[in-house]
Amino acid sequence: MGRTRKRFVALATSAVVAASLAACGGDGGSSSNDGVGNQEGQEVTEATKGGSITYLQSSVTEHLDPQRVYVGRDISNLGRLVYRSWVQFPSGTTDATEGTTPIADLATDTGTANEDATEWQFTLKDGPVWQDGEPITCEDFAYGVSRTFATDVITGGPNYIIGYLDVPTADDGSSQYKGPYTGEGQELFDQAVSCDGNTITYKFKKPWPDFPLAIASLRAFDPVREDQDKGDRSDLVPFSSGPYMLDGEWDEDSGGTFVRNPEWDGEEDTNRQANFDDITFEVGVEPETIIERLIADQGEDTTAIAAQNITSAQYNQITGDVAERAVNIQSPFTNYLVPNFNQIEDVKVRQALALATNRAAYIGALGGELASTPAQTIVSPDVPGHQPLDTFGSAEGGDVDGAKALLEEAGVEMPYPITLTYPIGSASSENAFAALKQTYDQAGFEVTLDGLDPSGPYYETIQKPDSESDLIWGGWGADWPSISTVLPPLFDSRLNLTANSNGQDYGNYDSDEANALIDEALAETDLDAANELWGQLDQLLADDVAYIPLDTTNFYYLRGSGIENYVNSVSTSGYPDLGVIAVAEDAQ
C-alpha cells in the first residue's frame, strides 16, 4: 500500500531497515504485465486443508484496527484472514492485470458510478455475518468509514476519505464532521454516506474513478459494527468478518494466533481458500534469526513463512535445497532522496546532486541485484502510467564530471557542504550511504552523514519545515495502482506544508505549477488522460529536482519446506498470499 504515519513505507526497504509497508500491485521486471517478479514454480493448486502455520516477524504489528492499519504486510494479511470489504483483489495471482482488477467480495458486484465518478453505489450480499453470527449490514460500512474522521482517536491510518467525501470543511481546512464519537457534524456525514436497505451511496466532492481500487487496496473502507467499537481500545482487538478470528488476545510484543471463524461461509466467499487451521504470528524475532531458522528448517519452522528479507550477509547460504524455498521479486516500493528547498535553492546544485548520485554503488553495498534495482523515477514500475525518466542521468548514476561542471556553473564555493539525513539500519545500509557520500565528495560536495533512529528522531527531524538537513532519504509505495497515491501525497504543498510540519514533503517543495497539474489530473475522469497529466507532473518534479530516485527494493523471502501453494501475489503487493498458502499433508 504506503508513510502518513506510513512508517511501513519509510521502513519498507531492505535498503534501510526492514520490509513492512502498504501499497497495491507489485511488478516483476521490465514490463508492468509481468506480475511481481521471478516466481518460477508459484502456481495455485487445489491445496491441502489443515495444519498450522507460523508467521515469523521482526517488526511489530502497529494496528489491527481496519481504519488504522497502514502497513502493507498487515493490510495484506488482515484482508485474507480477518476483514472483508465491498470488493477485493483475487487471491494467488502473479499477473499484474488480473491481480489489480477488483472482484466482488461482500458486494453483489464491483460498484456503480455516476457519469463523472463523484457518486458510487454498492449493494451488500444477503448472508455474510460477523464472527458472532450477526449479519453484516450496510450501516456497518457507513459506520466504519465514519471512524476515519475521528482524527484524534483513529490515528495512523490512511485518510483519503476525508479529502474526497462531500462533507464541508471548517475555516482551518479540517472537516466539519468530527467522527462518530462526538457526533459533531453527523448530519453532514449522513448526507454524503447513506444507506437504502442493502445499498450504500458515497458522494464525493471530486471525481474518484478508481474508488474500487482504493477499497480493495486498503482496509479503511471495511465495515465496523458500532457495538463492537471501543475507539482506540479496539486497536488490537479485531472483530472478524473473514475466515479466521483472533484466539485470545494479541500481545503487541509477541503476537498472537488466529483460528478458524466458524461463522464464515467458504461456499459464499470463494476467493479466500482458508487452507490452514490456524496461524501464529511470532513477533519480535531478529531478522538474522528468522532467516537462520528458515534455513535450518526444523520442527515448527518447516511450516513457517516470513515477509522478511534475507540479509546480504546470509546470501551465500541460499544454495541447493534452501534456494528452492527462496523467491526474489521486485517489490512495489521505491526509495529516493529529496533536496531541502529551504537549504538548496539553486537548481544547478540540486541537478549536480542528482547527477552525482551513485545508484550502482548504493545498490552494490546493499547486496547487489538481489537487494534492489536502480530507479529512474519515484513512481514504481508496477504503477499504471509509470514512465522512466532520463532527467537523472544513467540508471547507474555517479556522473562526477557532470556534477562538477554544474557546480562550477552555479558559481558556488567548493567543496559544497551537504548534510545527508537518513534512518539508521543494518551494516549494509550504512555502507550504502557511505558509498553515496564517497561519490558526492568526489563531485565537489562535502557530505556529513546524519543517521537517525527511524523509531523517533528521524521523522521528528525531517518533518520539521525548519530542518537544516540538506538531503533526506524517503521511501514510498502506491496505496493502490495509481500515480495519484504517489505524487500528491509527497509533493502537494497544500496537503503537507504547515507551520509545524511538512507532512511527507520532506524537502519543503512548494510549486503552484505542480499543484495546478495535481488538480487537473484529479479532476480527470478518464484514467488514461489522468496518467498523461501525472506523467507531466513527474517530469516537472524531475526538472525541479524535487526528488532524486535511488532504487526499487526487491523482496528476497524464504519459507519452510512444509509450505505448499506458496504465492507472492500481485494482489498482496508481493507479500505471501495467505488466501491460498497451505500446509503440505506430510507436514501436518
PDB file of C-alpha atoms in Angstrom, residues 352-539:
ATOM      1  CA  ALA A 352      24.584  18.302  -9.557  1.00  0.00           C
ATOM      2  CA  LEU A 353      23.434  16.174  -6.641  1.00  0.00           C
ATOM      3  CA  ALA A 354      21.156  14.217  -8.958  1.00  0.00           C
ATOM      4  CA  LEU A 355      23.936  13.511 -11.470  1.00  0.00           C
ATOM      5  CA  ALA A 356      26.421  12.528  -8.763  1.00  0.00           C
ATOM      6  CA  THR A 357      24.020  10.093  -7.044  1.00  0.00           C
ATOM      7  CA  ASN A 358      25.773   6.756  -7.448  1.00  0.00           C
ATOM      8  CA  ARG A 359      22.924   4.259  -7.609  1.00  0.00           C
ATOM      9  CA  ALA A 360      25.223   1.431  -8.662  1.00  0.00           C
ATOM     10  CA  ALA A 361      27.463   1.845  -5.605  1.00  0.00           C
ATOM     11  CA  TYR A 362      24.463   2.289  -3.311  1.00  0.00           C
ATOM     12  CA  ILE A 363      22.819  -0.916  -4.551  1.00  0.00           C
ATOM     13  CA  GLY A 364      26.115  -2.778  -4.538  1.00  0.00           C
ATOM     14  CA  ALA A 365      26.581  -2.009  -0.862  1.00  0.00           C
ATOM     15  CA  LEU A 366      23.082  -3.292  -0.123  1.00  0.00           C
ATOM     16  CA  GLY A 367      23.824  -6.643  -1.720  1.00  0.00           C
ATOM     17  CA  GLY A 368      23.560  -6.050  -5.444  1.00  0.00           C
ATOM     18  CA  GLU A 369      20.806  -7.127  -7.794  1.00  0.00           C
ATOM     19  CA  LEU A 370      19.252  -9.465  -5.225  1.00  0.00           C
ATOM     20  CA  ALA A 371      18.608  -6.469  -2.971  1.00  0.00           C
ATOM     21  CA  SER A 372      17.247  -3.902  -5.408  1.00  0.00           C
ATOM     22  CA  THR A 373      17.341  -2.379  -8.880  1.00  0.00           C
ATOM     23  CA  PRO A 374      18.099   1.214  -9.961  1.00  0.00           C
ATOM     24  CA  ALA A 375      15.131   3.591 -10.157  1.00  0.00           C
ATOM     25  CA  GLN A 376      14.830   6.441 -12.662  1.00  0.00           C
ATOM     26  CA  THR A 377      11.609   7.868 -11.257  1.00  0.00           C
ATOM     27  CA  ILE A 378       9.884   7.887  -7.890  1.00  0.00           C
ATOM     28  CA  VAL A 379       6.941   6.015  -9.448  1.00  0.00           C
ATOM     29  CA  SER A 380       7.385   2.248  -9.114  1.00  0.00           C
ATOM     30  CA  PRO A 381       7.280   0.219 -12.362  1.00  0.00           C
ATOM     31  CA  ASP A 382       4.160  -1.620 -11.164  1.00  0.00           C
ATOM     32  CA  VAL A 383       2.039   1.559 -11.133  1.00  0.00           C
ATOM     33  CA  PRO A 384      -0.073   2.255 -14.261  1.00  0.00           C
ATOM     34  CA  GLY A 385       1.321   5.299 -16.053  1.00  0.00           C
ATOM     35  CA  HIS A 386       4.895   4.662 -14.922  1.00  0.00           C
ATOM     36  CA  GLN A 387       7.472   6.054 -17.326  1.00  0.00           C
ATOM     37  CA  PRO A 388      11.252   6.036 -16.810  1.00  0.00           C
ATOM     38  CA  LEU A 389      12.869   9.467 -16.991  1.00  0.00           C
ATOM     39  CA  ASP A 390      16.302  10.366 -18.369  1.00  0.00           C
ATOM     40  CA  THR A 391      16.478  13.560 -16.313  1.00  0.00           C
ATOM     41  CA  PHE A 392      18.591  11.993 -13.571  1.00  0.00           C
ATOM     42  CA  GLY A 393      21.329  10.627 -15.819  1.00  0.00           C
ATOM     43  CA  SER A 394      22.078   6.963 -16.347  1.00  0.00           C
ATOM     44  CA  ALA A 395      20.455   4.204 -14.325  1.00  0.00           C
ATOM     45  CA  GLU A 396      23.784   3.597 -12.570  1.00  0.00           C
ATOM     46  CA  GLY A 397      24.378   7.303 -11.841  1.00  0.00           C
ATOM     47  CA  GLY A 398      27.591   8.648 -10.345  1.00  0.00           C
ATOM     48  CA  ASP A 399      28.466  11.225 -13.046  1.00  0.00           C
ATOM     49  CA  VAL A 400      31.260  13.009 -11.151  1.00  0.00           C
ATOM     50  CA  ASP A 401      32.439  15.194 -14.047  1.00  0.00           C
ATOM     51  CA  GLY A 402      28.928  16.310 -14.986  1.00  0.00           C
ATOM     52  CA  ALA A 403      28.147  17.187 -11.376  1.00  0.00           C
ATOM     53  CA  LYS A 404      31.355  19.203 -11.008  1.00  0.00           C
ATOM     54  CA  ALA A 405      30.570  21.160 -14.173  1.00  0.00           C
ATOM     55  CA  LEU A 406      27.132  22.086 -12.821  1.00  0.00           C
ATOM     56  CA  LEU A 407      28.585  23.248  -9.506  1.00  0.00           C
ATOM     57  CA  GLU A 408      31.060  25.416 -11.406  1.00  0.00           C
ATOM     58  CA  GLU A 409      28.196  26.884 -13.464  1.00  0.00           C
ATOM     59  CA  ALA A 410      26.364  27.640 -10.233  1.00  0.00           C
ATOM     60  CA  GLY A 411      29.392  29.622  -9.040  1.00  0.00           C
ATOM     61  CA  VAL A 412      29.282  28.149  -5.558  1.00  0.00           C
ATOM     62  CA  GLU A 413      32.293  27.647  -3.331  1.00  0.00           C
ATOM     63  CA  MET A 414      33.593  24.078  -3.380  1.00  0.00           C
ATOM     64  CA  PRO A 415      33.576  21.767  -1.633  1.00  0.00           C
ATOM     65  CA  TYR A 416      29.879  22.476  -1.188  1.00  0.00           C
ATOM     66  CA  PRO A 417      28.744  21.299   2.311  1.00  0.00           C
ATOM     67  CA  ILE A 418      25.807  18.878   2.455  1.00  0.00           C
ATOM     68  CA  THR A 419      24.161  17.108   5.396  1.00  0.00           C
ATOM     69  CA  LEU A 420      22.585  13.810   4.305  1.00  0.00           C
ATOM     70  CA  THR A 421      19.970  12.630   6.824  1.00  0.00           C
ATOM     71  CA  TYR A 422      18.840   9.007   6.721  1.00  0.00           C
ATOM     72  CA  PRO A 423      17.376   6.321   9.030  1.00  0.00           C
ATOM     73  CA  ILE A 424      19.951   4.070  10.615  1.00  0.00           C
ATOM     74  CA  GLY A 425      19.618   0.359   9.874  1.00  0.00           C
ATOM     75  CA  SER A 426      21.831  -2.573   9.040  1.00  0.00           C
ATOM     76  CA  ALA A 427      25.566  -2.597   8.343  1.00  0.00           C
ATOM     77  CA  SER A 428      24.801  -2.872   4.618  1.00  0.00           C
ATOM     78  CA  SER A 429      22.598   0.229   4.697  1.00  0.00           C
ATOM     79  CA  GLU A 430      25.346   2.172   6.488  1.00  0.00           C
ATOM     80  CA  ASN A 431      27.730   1.096   3.730  1.00  0.00           C
ATOM     81  CA  ALA A 432      25.204   2.190   1.120  1.00  0.00           C
ATOM     82  CA  PHE A 433      25.027   5.757   2.428  1.00  0.00           C
ATOM     83  CA  ALA A 434      28.797   5.818   2.804  1.00  0.00           C
ATOM     84  CA  ALA A 435      29.033   4.879  -0.895  1.00  0.00           C
ATOM     85  CA  LEU A 436      26.789   7.825  -1.810  1.00  0.00           C
ATOM     86  CA  LYS A 437      28.978  10.142   0.273  1.00  0.00           C
ATOM     87  CA  GLN A 438      32.145   8.971  -1.428  1.00  0.00           C
ATOM     88  CA  THR A 439      30.895   9.875  -4.912  1.00  0.00           C
ATOM     89  CA  TYR A 440      29.311  13.132  -3.765  1.00  0.00           C
ATOM     90  CA  ASP A 441      32.637  14.165  -2.233  1.00  0.00           C
ATOM     91  CA  GLN A 442      34.460  13.322  -5.455  1.00  0.00           C
ATOM     92  CA  ALA A 443      31.989  15.506  -7.362  1.00  0.00           C
ATOM     93  CA  GLY A 444      32.711  18.638  -5.334  1.00  0.00           C
ATOM     94  CA  PHE A 445      30.469  18.246  -2.308  1.00  0.00           C
ATOM     95  CA  GLU A 446      31.482  17.743   1.305  1.00  0.00           C
ATOM     96  CA  VAL A 447      28.936  15.389   2.839  1.00  0.00           C
ATOM     97  CA  THR A 448      28.197  14.882   6.514  1.00  0.00           C
ATOM     98  CA  LEU A 449      26.247  11.679   7.135  1.00  0.00           C
ATOM     99  CA  ASP A 450      23.466  12.214   9.680  1.00  0.00           C
ATOM    100  CA  GLY A 451      21.979   8.838  10.623  1.00  0.00           C
ATOM    101  CA  LEU A 452      18.987   8.934  12.993  1.00  0.00           C
ATOM    102  CA  ASP A 453      16.788   6.341  14.688  1.00  0.00           C
ATOM    103  CA  PRO A 454      13.698   5.730  12.495  1.00  0.00           C
ATOM    104  CA  SER A 455      11.530   4.931  15.517  1.00  0.00           C
ATOM    105  CA  GLY A 456      11.585   8.531  16.697  1.00  0.00           C
ATOM    106  CA  PRO A 457      14.213  11.188  15.964  1.00  0.00           C
ATOM    107  CA  TYR A 458      14.347  10.560  12.214  1.00  0.00           C
ATOM    108  CA  TYR A 459      10.823  11.620  11.306  1.00  0.00           C
ATOM    109  CA  GLU A 460      10.686  14.192  14.065  1.00  0.00           C
ATOM    110  CA  THR A 461      13.672  15.839  12.375  1.00  0.00           C
ATOM    111  CA  ILE A 462      12.844  15.604   8.676  1.00  0.00           C
ATOM    112  CA  GLN A 463       9.202  16.643   9.083  1.00  0.00           C
ATOM    113  CA  LYS A 464      10.128  19.994  10.581  1.00  0.00           C
ATOM    114  CA  PRO A 465       9.885  22.767   7.964  1.00  0.00           C
ATOM    115  CA  ASP A 466      12.929  24.458   9.536  1.00  0.00           C
ATOM    116  CA  SER A 467      15.058  21.299   9.409  1.00  0.00           C
ATOM    117  CA  GLU A 468      18.661  22.039   8.483  1.00  0.00           C
ATOM    118  CA  SER A 469      19.086  18.743   6.642  1.00  0.00           C
ATOM    119  CA  ASP A 470      20.132  19.337   3.032  1.00  0.00           C
ATOM    120  CA  LEU A 471      19.409  15.925   1.551  1.00  0.00           C
ATOM    121  CA  ILE A 472      16.876  13.492   3.029  1.00  0.00           C
ATOM    122  CA  TRP A 473      16.056   9.831   2.410  1.00  0.00           C
ATOM    123  CA  GLY A 474      12.485   8.661   1.855  1.00  0.00           C
ATOM    124  CA  GLY A 475      10.669   5.545   0.712  1.00  0.00           C
ATOM    125  CA  TRP A 476       7.204   5.142  -0.788  1.00  0.00           C
ATOM    126  CA  GLY A 477       4.810   2.754  -2.474  1.00  0.00           C
ATOM    127  CA  ALA A 478       1.452   3.424  -4.112  1.00  0.00           C
ATOM    128  CA  ASP A 479      -1.544   2.836  -1.842  1.00  0.00           C
ATOM    129  CA  TRP A 480      -3.399   1.461  -4.858  1.00  0.00           C
ATOM    130  CA  PRO A 481      -2.373   1.141  -8.527  1.00  0.00           C
ATOM    131  CA  SER A 482      -2.455   4.853  -9.310  1.00  0.00           C
ATOM    132  CA  ILE A 483       0.136   7.623  -9.511  1.00  0.00           C
ATOM    133  CA  SER A 484      -2.405   9.738  -7.613  1.00  0.00           C
ATOM    134  CA  THR A 485      -1.300   7.861  -4.477  1.00  0.00           C
ATOM    135  CA  VAL A 486       2.371   8.672  -5.078  1.00  0.00           C
ATOM    136  CA  LEU A 487       2.918  12.217  -6.340  1.00  0.00           C
ATOM    137  CA  PRO A 488       0.212  14.256  -4.489  1.00  0.00           C
ATOM    138  CA  PRO A 489       0.894  12.736  -1.042  1.00  0.00           C
ATOM    139  CA  LEU A 490       4.565  13.620  -1.430  1.00  0.00           C
ATOM    140  CA  PHE A 491       4.585  16.922  -3.324  1.00  0.00           C
ATOM    141  CA  ASP A 492       1.225  18.709  -2.943  1.00  0.00           C
ATOM    142  CA  SER A 493       2.270  21.510  -0.618  1.00  0.00           C
ATOM    143  CA  ARG A 494      -1.348  22.252   0.289  1.00  0.00           C
ATOM    144  CA  LEU A 495      -1.632  18.823   1.875  1.00  0.00           C
ATOM    145  CA  ASN A 496       1.736  18.854   3.543  1.00  0.00           C
ATOM    146  CA  LEU A 497       3.196  22.221   4.429  1.00  0.00           C
ATOM    147  CA  THR A 498       2.042  23.789   7.685  1.00  0.00           C
ATOM    148  CA  ALA A 499       3.748  25.908  10.309  1.00  0.00           C
ATOM    149  CA  ASN A 500       4.718  22.815  12.294  1.00  0.00           C
ATOM    150  CA  SER A 501       5.120  20.028   9.739  1.00  0.00           C
ATOM    151  CA  ASN A 502       5.932  19.339   6.118  1.00  0.00           C
ATOM    152  CA  GLY A 503       3.981  16.058   6.198  1.00  0.00           C
ATOM    153  CA  GLN A 504       5.538  13.735   3.613  1.00  0.00           C
ATOM    154  CA  ASP A 505       7.022  16.705   1.695  1.00  0.00           C
ATOM    155  CA  TYR A 506      10.350  16.369   3.492  1.00  0.00           C
ATOM    156  CA  GLY A 507      12.082  18.715   1.029  1.00  0.00           C
ATOM    157  CA  ASN A 508       9.560  21.544   1.520  1.00  0.00           C
ATOM    158  CA  TYR A 509       8.729  21.581  -2.186  1.00  0.00           C
ATOM    159  CA  ASP A 510       6.113  24.231  -2.963  1.00  0.00           C
ATOM    160  CA  SER A 511       5.092  24.771  -6.605  1.00  0.00           C
ATOM    161  CA  ASP A 512       1.926  26.413  -7.888  1.00  0.00           C
ATOM    162  CA  GLU A 513       2.533  24.774 -11.263  1.00  0.00           C
ATOM    163  CA  ALA A 514       2.770  21.327  -9.679  1.00  0.00           C
ATOM    164  CA  ASN A 515      -0.343  21.907  -7.564  1.00  0.00           C
ATOM    165  CA  ALA A 516      -2.296  23.024 -10.659  1.00  0.00           C
ATOM    166  CA  LEU A 517      -1.302  19.828 -12.500  1.00  0.00           C
ATOM    167  CA  ILE A 518      -2.406  17.790  -9.478  1.00  0.00           C
ATOM    168  CA  ASP A 519      -5.818  19.475  -9.508  1.00  0.00           C
ATOM    169  CA  GLU A 520      -6.198  18.920 -13.245  1.00  0.00           C
ATOM    170  CA  ALA A 521      -5.258  15.248 -13.002  1.00  0.00           C
ATOM    171  CA  LEU A 522      -7.567  14.599 -10.040  1.00  0.00           C
ATOM    172  CA  ALA A 523     -10.474  16.215 -11.911  1.00  0.00           C
ATOM    173  CA  GLU A 524      -9.939  13.954 -14.937  1.00  0.00           C
ATOM    174  CA  THR A 525     -12.398  11.059 -15.075  1.00  0.00           C
ATOM    175  CA  ASP A 526     -10.556   9.215 -17.864  1.00  0.00           C
ATOM    176  CA  LEU A 527      -7.715   7.271 -16.219  1.00  0.00           C
ATOM    177  CA  ASP A 528      -5.529   7.253 -19.334  1.00  0.00           C
ATOM    178  CA  ALA A 529      -5.861  11.022 -19.681  1.00  0.00           C
ATOM    179  CA  ALA A 530      -5.141  11.399 -15.971  1.00  0.00           C
ATOM    180  CA  ASN A 531      -1.998   9.261 -16.306  1.00  0.00           C
ATOM    181  CA  GLU A 532      -0.757  11.556 -19.074  1.00  0.00           C
ATOM    182  CA  LEU A 533      -1.133  14.521 -16.725  1.00  0.00           C
ATOM    183  CA  TRP A 534       0.612  12.604 -13.937  1.00  0.00           C
ATOM    184  CA  GLY A 535       3.458  11.974 -16.367  1.00  0.00           C
ATOM    185  CA  GLN A 536       3.732  15.709 -16.996  1.00  0.00           C
ATOM    186  CA  LEU A 537       3.825  16.300 -13.256  1.00  0.00           C
ATOM    187  CA  ASP A 538       6.548  13.696 -12.740  1.00  0.00           C
ATOM    188  CA  GLN A 539       8.634  15.364 -15.443  1.00  0.00           C
TER     189      GLN A 539
END
